[in-house]
């Protein structure tokens, strides 16, 4: 059994024969019961893999899902225009980095779907390219944004200032205004959007980056989707049954004893991470 440690690419996991815990039944349910979603999870909880899986699904790569739950559920397998943006891999402490990232994101989409010469701002260009993607393909666009909050978390409470046409402001406020402008597009683009997912570590309050567009359906604490990322206890015991038995022999304990050790290790991690999550949610209330 090959373990996809550190691999966040769904296509690579499937094609290279890595073990994959089937979440596609929940994904099918997600995409057929709503349009705009928000999901927060701590780092290394599988958010990027979820985004990658959704990207492959909306691109109509049916062959990758053969034998998975969604293979029996999905009958149409349409190919949608997918605009995927990950804010990971960049250091936003450097002034104007976010602006460059957003400019590249929109410009690459314009190369594929066309550019409205009358649209000048990042927000108007983003709105225009969604409309053009819909018109060119005949189906509405999908937008997947991973680590939406990193440009703010990187510069939070840092004494870094930038200058623009409106004067001097902190880099944190500058980045927040840029993100707010981009996300506000979703309010006006309902007719051109099939699905939107934003993932991140935190949920910023309504007066922050989500101000200006319809609040997304926050499924972070939704019990129905709690297994969308990560590994449940049931999945652990069923998928890795043979490995747990082998570990029990190695550590000279019973199978139940090994499960108890694994549970204690997980619970220890959870006790360390949950206070941090609660602090973040308290600081940025729903």
mmCIF file of C-alpha atoms in Angstrom:
data_model
loop_
_atom_site.group_PDB
_atom_site.id
_atom_site.type_symbol
_atom_site.label_atom_id
_atom_site.label_comp_id
_atom_site.label_asym_id
_atom_site.label_seq_id
_atom_site.Cartn_x
_atom_site.Cartn_y
_atom_site.Cartn_z
ATOM 1 C CA UNK A 1 0.000 0.000 0.000
ATOM 2 C CA UNK A 2 1.371 3.380 -1.074
ATOM 3 C CA UNK A 3 0.664 6.289 1.245
ATOM 4 C CA UNK A 4 0.185 9.755 -0.347
ATOM 5 C CA UNK A 5 2.164 11.587 2.330
ATOM 6 C CA UNK A 6 2.354 15.247 1.379
ATOM 7 C CA UNK A 7 0.587 14.660 -1.962
ATOM 8 C CA UNK A 8 -2.354 17.003 -2.559
ATOM 9 C CA UNK A 9 -2.988 16.190 -6.232
ATOM 10 C CA UNK A 10 -6.005 13.876 -6.690
ATOM 11 C CA UNK A 11 -5.000 12.896 -10.233
ATOM 12 C CA UNK A 12 -1.493 11.905 -9.122
ATOM 13 C CA UNK A 13 -2.872 9.864 -6.209
ATOM 14 C CA UNK A 14 -5.204 7.906 -8.480
ATOM 15 C CA UNK A 15 -2.857 7.427 -11.440
ATOM 16 C CA UNK A 16 0.139 6.460 -9.301
ATOM 17 C CA UNK A 17 -1.826 3.982 -7.207
ATOM 18 C CA UNK A 18 -1.701 5.698 -3.821
ATOM 19 C CA UNK A 19 -4.330 4.827 -1.225
ATOM 20 C CA UNK A 20 -7.336 7.153 -1.436
ATOM 21 C CA UNK A 21 -10.125 7.319 1.129
ATOM 22 C CA UNK A 22 -13.272 7.737 -0.938
ATOM 23 C CA UNK A 23 -14.916 11.090 -0.190
ATOM 24 C CA UNK A 24 -16.637 11.384 -3.557
ATOM 25 C CA UNK A 25 -20.101 10.475 -2.270
ATOM 26 C CA UNK A 26 -20.015 13.556 -0.046
ATOM 27 C CA UNK A 27 -18.566 15.608 -2.898
ATOM 28 C CA UNK A 28 -21.476 14.625 -5.139
ATOM 29 C CA UNK A 29 -23.885 15.658 -2.402
ATOM 30 C CA UNK A 30 -22.039 18.958 -1.915
ATOM 31 C CA UNK A 31 -22.060 20.052 -5.549
ATOM 32 C CA UNK A 32 -25.706 19.126 -6.101
ATOM 33 C CA UNK A 33 -27.103 20.904 -3.046
ATOM 34 C CA UNK A 34 -25.595 24.383 -3.126
ATOM 35 C CA UNK A 35 -23.518 26.934 -5.019
ATOM 36 C CA UNK A 36 -21.200 28.930 -2.760
ATOM 37 C CA UNK A 37 -19.466 27.185 0.154
ATOM 38 C CA UNK A 38 -16.865 27.993 2.764
ATOM 39 C CA UNK A 39 -14.857 25.345 4.619
ATOM 40 C CA UNK A 40 -12.285 25.924 7.352
ATOM 41 C CA UNK A 41 -9.978 23.254 8.695
ATOM 42 C CA UNK A 42 -6.557 23.338 10.395
ATOM 43 C CA UNK A 43 -3.534 22.956 8.150
ATOM 44 C CA UNK A 44 -2.742 19.441 6.881
ATOM 45 C CA UNK A 45 -6.381 18.348 7.130
ATOM 46 C CA UNK A 46 -6.879 17.651 3.417
ATOM 47 C CA UNK A 47 -8.366 20.931 2.174
ATOM 48 C CA UNK A 48 -6.073 21.149 -0.844
ATOM 49 C CA UNK A 49 -6.762 17.529 -1.802
ATOM 50 C CA UNK A 50 -10.488 18.268 -1.637
ATOM 51 C CA UNK A 51 -10.026 21.254 -3.943
ATOM 52 C CA UNK A 52 -7.944 19.131 -6.334
ATOM 53 C CA UNK A 53 -10.626 16.416 -6.352
ATOM 54 C CA UNK A 54 -13.335 18.967 -7.112
ATOM 55 C CA UNK A 55 -11.222 20.419 -9.916
ATOM 56 C CA UNK A 56 -10.883 16.992 -11.562
ATOM 57 C CA UNK A 57 -14.600 16.337 -11.120
ATOM 58 C CA UNK A 58 -15.685 19.634 -12.689
ATOM 59 C CA UNK A 59 -13.190 19.177 -15.523
ATOM 60 C CA UNK A 60 -15.080 15.983 -16.372
ATOM 61 C CA UNK A 61 -12.195 13.571 -15.787
ATOM 62 C CA UNK A 62 -14.521 10.612 -15.363
ATOM 63 C CA UNK A 63 -11.768 8.020 -15.767
ATOM 64 C CA UNK A 64 -10.120 9.122 -12.521
ATOM 65 C CA UNK A 65 -13.269 8.318 -10.522
ATOM 66 C CA UNK A 66 -13.789 4.800 -11.799
ATOM 67 C CA UNK A 67 -14.789 2.513 -8.930
ATOM 68 C CA UNK A 68 -15.398 5.394 -6.507
ATOM 69 C CA UNK A 69 -18.807 6.273 -5.068
ATOM 70 C CA UNK A 70 -19.405 9.151 -7.441
ATOM 71 C CA UNK A 71 -18.947 6.836 -10.431
ATOM 72 C CA UNK A 72 -22.377 5.346 -9.712
ATOM 73 C CA UNK A 73 -24.007 8.648 -8.783
ATOM 74 C CA UNK A 74 -22.995 11.035 -11.545
ATOM 75 C CA UNK A 75 -24.708 10.488 -14.900
ATOM 76 C CA UNK A 76 -23.776 13.591 -16.881
ATOM 77 C CA UNK A 77 -20.064 14.340 -16.305
ATOM 78 C CA UNK A 78 -20.118 17.808 -17.806
ATOM 79 C CA UNK A 79 -16.902 19.718 -18.377
ATOM 80 C CA UNK A 80 -17.001 23.141 -16.739
ATOM 81 C CA UNK A 81 -14.587 26.083 -16.993
ATOM 82 C CA UNK A 82 -12.651 25.861 -13.718
ATOM 83 C CA UNK A 83 -10.808 28.844 -12.267
ATOM 84 C CA UNK A 84 -8.523 27.559 -9.517
ATOM 85 C CA UNK A 85 -6.562 29.871 -7.250
ATOM 86 C CA UNK A 86 -4.352 28.798 -4.356
ATOM 87 C CA UNK A 87 -2.834 31.470 -2.154
ATOM 88 C CA UNK A 88 -0.332 28.970 -0.760
ATOM 89 C CA UNK A 89 3.318 29.049 -1.729
ATOM 90 C CA UNK A 90 3.654 32.831 -1.511
ATOM 91 C CA UNK A 91 4.973 35.144 1.186
ATOM 92 C CA UNK A 92 2.571 38.072 1.421
ATOM 93 C CA UNK A 93 4.801 40.088 3.737
ATOM 94 C CA UNK A 94 6.330 41.576 0.599
ATOM 95 C CA UNK A 95 4.142 44.558 -0.369
ATOM 96 C CA UNK A 96 1.987 44.154 -3.510
ATOM 97 C CA UNK A 97 2.577 40.389 -3.704
ATOM 98 C CA UNK A 98 -1.154 39.736 -3.413
ATOM 99 C CA UNK A 99 -1.903 42.191 -6.200
ATOM 100 C CA UNK A 100 0.567 40.382 -8.469
ATOM 101 C CA UNK A 101 -0.935 36.973 -7.617
ATOM 102 C CA UNK A 102 -4.462 38.182 -8.375
ATOM 103 C CA UNK A 103 -3.327 39.891 -11.582
ATOM 104 C CA UNK A 104 -1.720 36.654 -12.805
ATOM 105 C CA UNK A 105 -4.820 34.627 -11.870
ATOM 106 C CA UNK A 106 -7.169 36.887 -13.834
ATOM 107 C CA UNK A 107 -4.769 37.326 -16.767
ATOM 108 C CA UNK A 108 -4.362 33.559 -17.223
ATOM 109 C CA UNK A 109 -8.139 33.132 -17.272
ATOM 110 C CA UNK A 110 -8.416 35.933 -19.833
ATOM 111 C CA UNK A 111 -5.950 34.124 -22.102
ATOM 112 C CA UNK A 112 -8.260 31.098 -22.125
ATOM 113 C CA UNK A 113 -11.707 32.688 -22.207
ATOM 114 C CA UNK A 114 -11.124 36.187 -23.567
ATOM 115 C CA UNK A 115 -10.714 39.707 -22.232
ATOM 116 C CA UNK A 116 -13.136 42.592 -21.949
ATOM 117 C CA UNK A 117 -11.129 45.633 -23.001
ATOM 118 C CA UNK A 118 -13.483 47.953 -21.105
ATOM 119 C CA UNK A 119 -12.826 46.206 -17.775
ATOM 120 C CA UNK A 120 -9.903 47.879 -16.030
ATOM 121 C CA UNK A 121 -9.937 46.923 -12.343
ATOM 122 C CA UNK A 122 -9.138 43.448 -11.050
ATOM 123 C CA UNK A 123 -12.714 43.033 -9.843
ATOM 124 C CA UNK A 124 -14.319 44.079 -13.115
ATOM 125 C CA UNK A 125 -11.919 41.917 -15.124
ATOM 126 C CA UNK A 126 -12.668 38.922 -12.898
ATOM 127 C CA UNK A 127 -16.402 39.494 -13.322
ATOM 128 C CA UNK A 128 -15.967 39.849 -17.084
ATOM 129 C CA UNK A 129 -13.922 36.671 -17.477
ATOM 130 C CA UNK A 130 -16.560 34.648 -15.617
ATOM 131 C CA UNK A 131 -19.162 35.904 -18.077
ATOM 132 C CA UNK A 132 -16.900 35.149 -21.036
ATOM 133 C CA UNK A 133 -16.148 31.640 -19.727
ATOM 134 C CA UNK A 134 -19.899 30.994 -19.527
ATOM 135 C CA UNK A 135 -20.477 32.359 -23.012
ATOM 136 C CA UNK A 136 -17.572 30.460 -24.580
ATOM 137 C CA UNK A 137 -18.297 27.055 -23.056
ATOM 138 C CA UNK A 138 -22.069 27.199 -22.690
ATOM 139 C CA UNK A 139 -21.876 26.176 -19.020
ATOM 140 C CA UNK A 140 -21.396 28.228 -15.893
ATOM 141 C CA UNK A 141 -17.956 28.649 -14.314
ATOM 142 C CA UNK A 142 -16.510 26.978 -11.222
ATOM 143 C CA UNK A 143 -14.235 28.926 -8.859
ATOM 144 C CA UNK A 144 -12.053 27.077 -6.339
ATOM 145 C CA UNK A 145 -10.006 29.185 -3.911
ATOM 146 C CA UNK A 146 -7.628 27.447 -1.508
ATOM 147 C CA UNK A 147 -6.072 29.142 1.552
ATOM 148 C CA UNK A 148 -8.178 32.233 0.967
ATOM 149 C CA UNK A 149 -6.996 33.747 4.276
ATOM 150 C CA UNK A 150 -3.206 33.361 3.895
ATOM 151 C CA UNK A 151 -2.667 36.885 2.472
ATOM 152 C CA UNK A 152 -4.139 38.249 5.719
ATOM 153 C CA UNK A 153 -2.675 35.788 8.185
ATOM 154 C CA UNK A 154 0.837 36.431 6.846
ATOM 155 C CA UNK A 155 0.679 40.166 7.574
ATOM 156 C CA UNK A 156 -1.637 40.293 10.580
ATOM 157 C CA UNK A 157 -0.642 42.908 13.176
ATOM 158 C CA UNK A 158 2.599 43.648 11.312
ATOM 159 C CA UNK A 159 3.787 47.236 11.042
ATOM 160 C CA UNK A 160 4.082 47.273 7.262
ATOM 161 C CA UNK A 161 2.661 50.173 5.242
ATOM 162 C CA UNK A 162 1.945 50.623 1.551
ATOM 163 C CA UNK A 163 1.096 53.632 -0.553
ATOM 164 C CA UNK A 164 -1.667 53.768 -3.136
ATOM 165 C CA UNK A 165 -3.782 56.433 -4.826
ATOM 166 C CA UNK A 166 -5.849 56.854 -1.663
ATOM 167 C CA UNK A 167 -2.871 57.402 0.599
ATOM 168 C CA UNK A 168 -0.975 55.332 3.141
ATOM 169 C CA UNK A 169 -2.425 52.222 4.816
ATOM 170 C CA UNK A 170 -1.253 49.048 6.489
ATOM 171 C CA UNK A 171 -0.447 46.090 4.268
ATOM 172 C CA UNK A 172 -3.071 44.104 6.166
ATOM 173 C CA UNK A 173 -5.795 46.597 5.226
ATOM 174 C CA UNK A 174 -4.493 46.816 1.678
ATOM 175 C CA UNK A 175 -4.651 43.039 1.240
ATOM 176 C CA UNK A 176 -8.071 42.904 2.872
ATOM 177 C CA UNK A 177 -9.437 45.489 0.450
ATOM 178 C CA UNK A 178 -8.043 43.587 -2.530
ATOM 179 C CA UNK A 179 -9.629 40.334 -1.385
ATOM 180 C CA UNK A 180 -12.928 42.024 -0.576
ATOM 181 C CA UNK A 181 -13.046 43.425 -4.095
ATOM 182 C CA UNK A 182 -12.444 40.028 -5.679
ATOM 183 C CA UNK A 183 -14.916 38.149 -3.480
ATOM 184 C CA UNK A 184 -17.597 40.804 -4.004
ATOM 185 C CA UNK A 185 -17.743 39.675 -7.627
ATOM 186 C CA UNK A 186 -19.610 36.526 -6.573
ATOM 187 C CA UNK A 187 -22.647 38.623 -5.608
ATOM 188 C CA UNK A 188 -23.031 39.947 -9.139
ATOM 189 C CA UNK A 189 -22.050 36.771 -10.976
ATOM 190 C CA UNK A 190 -24.803 34.348 -9.929
ATOM 191 C CA UNK A 191 -25.883 33.773 -13.530
ATOM 192 C CA UNK A 192 -22.350 32.746 -14.513
ATOM 193 C CA UNK A 193 -21.411 30.594 -11.503
ATOM 194 C CA UNK A 194 -22.041 26.884 -11.127
ATOM 195 C CA UNK A 195 -20.071 26.327 -7.935
ATOM 196 C CA UNK A 196 -17.712 28.198 -5.604
ATOM 197 C CA UNK A 197 -15.611 26.848 -2.740
ATOM 198 C CA UNK A 198 -13.309 28.842 -0.480
ATOM 199 C CA UNK A 199 -11.117 27.017 2.015
ATOM 200 C CA UNK A 200 -8.924 28.343 4.776
ATOM 201 C CA UNK A 201 -7.834 28.076 8.377
ATOM 202 C CA UNK A 202 -9.982 30.922 9.749
ATOM 203 C CA UNK A 203 -13.441 32.369 9.301
ATOM 204 C CA UNK A 204 -13.118 36.144 9.094
ATOM 205 C CA UNK A 205 -16.119 38.131 10.257
ATOM 206 C CA UNK A 206 -18.696 39.557 7.903
ATOM 207 C CA UNK A 207 -17.230 43.064 8.086
ATOM 208 C CA UNK A 208 -13.945 41.747 6.720
ATOM 209 C CA UNK A 209 -13.288 40.046 3.357
ATOM 210 C CA UNK A 210 -16.790 38.606 2.963
ATOM 211 C CA UNK A 211 -18.425 42.008 3.179
ATOM 212 C CA UNK A 212 -19.985 42.892 -0.163
ATOM 213 C CA UNK A 213 -21.214 39.510 -1.328
ATOM 214 C CA UNK A 214 -23.740 36.933 -0.234
ATOM 215 C CA UNK A 215 -22.390 34.979 2.712
ATOM 216 C CA UNK A 216 -21.221 31.529 1.605
ATOM 217 C CA UNK A 217 -22.738 28.421 3.115
ATOM 218 C CA UNK A 218 -20.296 27.710 5.939
ATOM 219 C CA UNK A 219 -20.026 23.925 6.251
ATOM 220 C CA UNK A 220 -17.065 24.012 8.649
ATOM 221 C CA UNK A 221 -19.153 22.799 11.596
ATOM 222 C CA UNK A 222 -21.804 20.953 9.568
ATOM 223 C CA UNK A 223 -22.040 17.376 10.859
ATOM 224 C CA UNK A 224 -23.181 16.160 7.454
ATOM 225 C CA UNK A 225 -19.842 17.201 5.914
ATOM 226 C CA UNK A 226 -17.551 16.582 8.887
ATOM 227 C CA UNK A 227 -15.859 13.651 7.083
ATOM 228 C CA UNK A 228 -15.271 15.628 3.869
ATOM 229 C CA UNK A 229 -11.610 16.084 4.853
ATOM 230 C CA UNK A 230 -9.323 13.982 6.993
ATOM 231 C CA UNK A 231 -9.780 10.402 8.206
ATOM 232 C CA UNK A 232 -12.596 9.196 10.433
ATOM 233 C CA UNK A 233 -12.096 6.501 13.050
ATOM 234 C CA UNK A 234 -14.184 4.098 10.980
ATOM 235 C CA UNK A 235 -12.146 4.824 7.838
ATOM 236 C CA UNK A 236 -8.901 4.330 9.736
ATOM 237 C CA UNK A 237 -9.889 0.921 11.079
ATOM 238 C CA UNK A 238 -11.444 -0.353 7.842
ATOM 239 C CA UNK A 239 -8.852 0.914 5.344
ATOM 240 C CA UNK A 240 -5.752 0.224 7.419
ATOM 241 C CA UNK A 241 -6.898 -2.954 9.156
ATOM 242 C CA UNK A 242 -3.893 -5.045 8.028
ATOM 243 C CA UNK A 243 -1.439 -2.278 8.867
ATOM 244 C CA UNK A 244 -2.880 -1.913 12.382
ATOM 245 C CA UNK A 245 -2.550 -5.654 12.933
ATOM 246 C CA UNK A 246 1.083 -5.527 11.784
ATOM 247 C CA UNK A 247 1.774 -2.598 14.117
ATOM 248 C CA UNK A 248 0.227 -4.525 16.988
ATOM 249 C CA UNK A 249 2.706 -7.360 16.404
ATOM 250 C CA UNK A 250 5.585 -4.919 16.127
ATOM 251 C CA UNK A 251 4.699 -3.120 19.371
ATOM 252 C CA UNK A 252 3.855 -6.403 21.115
ATOM 253 C CA UNK A 253 0.252 -5.569 21.918
ATOM 254 C CA UNK A 254 -3.216 -6.646 20.857
ATOM 255 C CA UNK A 255 -5.121 -5.139 17.943
ATOM 256 C CA UNK A 256 -7.404 -3.333 20.388
ATOM 257 C CA UNK A 257 -4.353 -2.174 22.318
ATOM 258 C CA UNK A 258 -2.875 -0.732 19.128
ATOM 259 C CA UNK A 259 -6.113 1.074 18.329
ATOM 260 C CA UNK A 260 -6.060 2.535 21.829
ATOM 261 C CA UNK A 261 -2.484 3.806 21.309
ATOM 262 C CA UNK A 262 -3.454 5.398 17.982
ATOM 263 C CA UNK A 263 -6.507 7.005 19.539
ATOM 264 C CA UNK A 264 -4.446 8.448 22.390
ATOM 265 C CA UNK A 265 -1.959 9.891 19.923
ATOM 266 C CA UNK A 266 -4.741 11.471 17.879
ATOM 267 C CA UNK A 267 -6.511 12.805 20.969
ATOM 268 C CA UNK A 268 -3.242 14.356 22.124
ATOM 269 C CA UNK A 269 -2.917 16.177 18.817
ATOM 270 C CA UNK A 270 -6.540 17.263 18.983
ATOM 271 C CA UNK A 271 -6.036 18.730 22.459
ATOM 272 C CA UNK A 272 -3.130 20.772 21.112
ATOM 273 C CA UNK A 273 -4.869 22.022 17.972
ATOM 274 C CA UNK A 274 -8.428 22.701 19.193
ATOM 275 C CA UNK A 275 -7.533 25.487 21.651
ATOM 276 C CA UNK A 276 -5.780 27.253 18.793
ATOM 277 C CA UNK A 277 -8.824 26.830 16.544
ATOM 278 C CA UNK A 278 -11.129 28.143 19.255
ATOM 279 C CA UNK A 279 -8.857 31.146 19.744
ATOM 280 C CA UNK A 280 -8.955 31.895 16.033
ATOM 281 C CA UNK A 281 -12.728 31.605 15.896
ATOM 282 C CA UNK A 282 -13.074 33.826 18.954
ATOM 283 C CA UNK A 283 -10.874 36.471 17.392
ATOM 284 C CA UNK A 284 -12.749 36.348 14.079
ATOM 285 C CA UNK A 285 -16.365 35.677 15.098
ATOM 286 C CA UNK A 286 -18.958 34.154 12.780
#
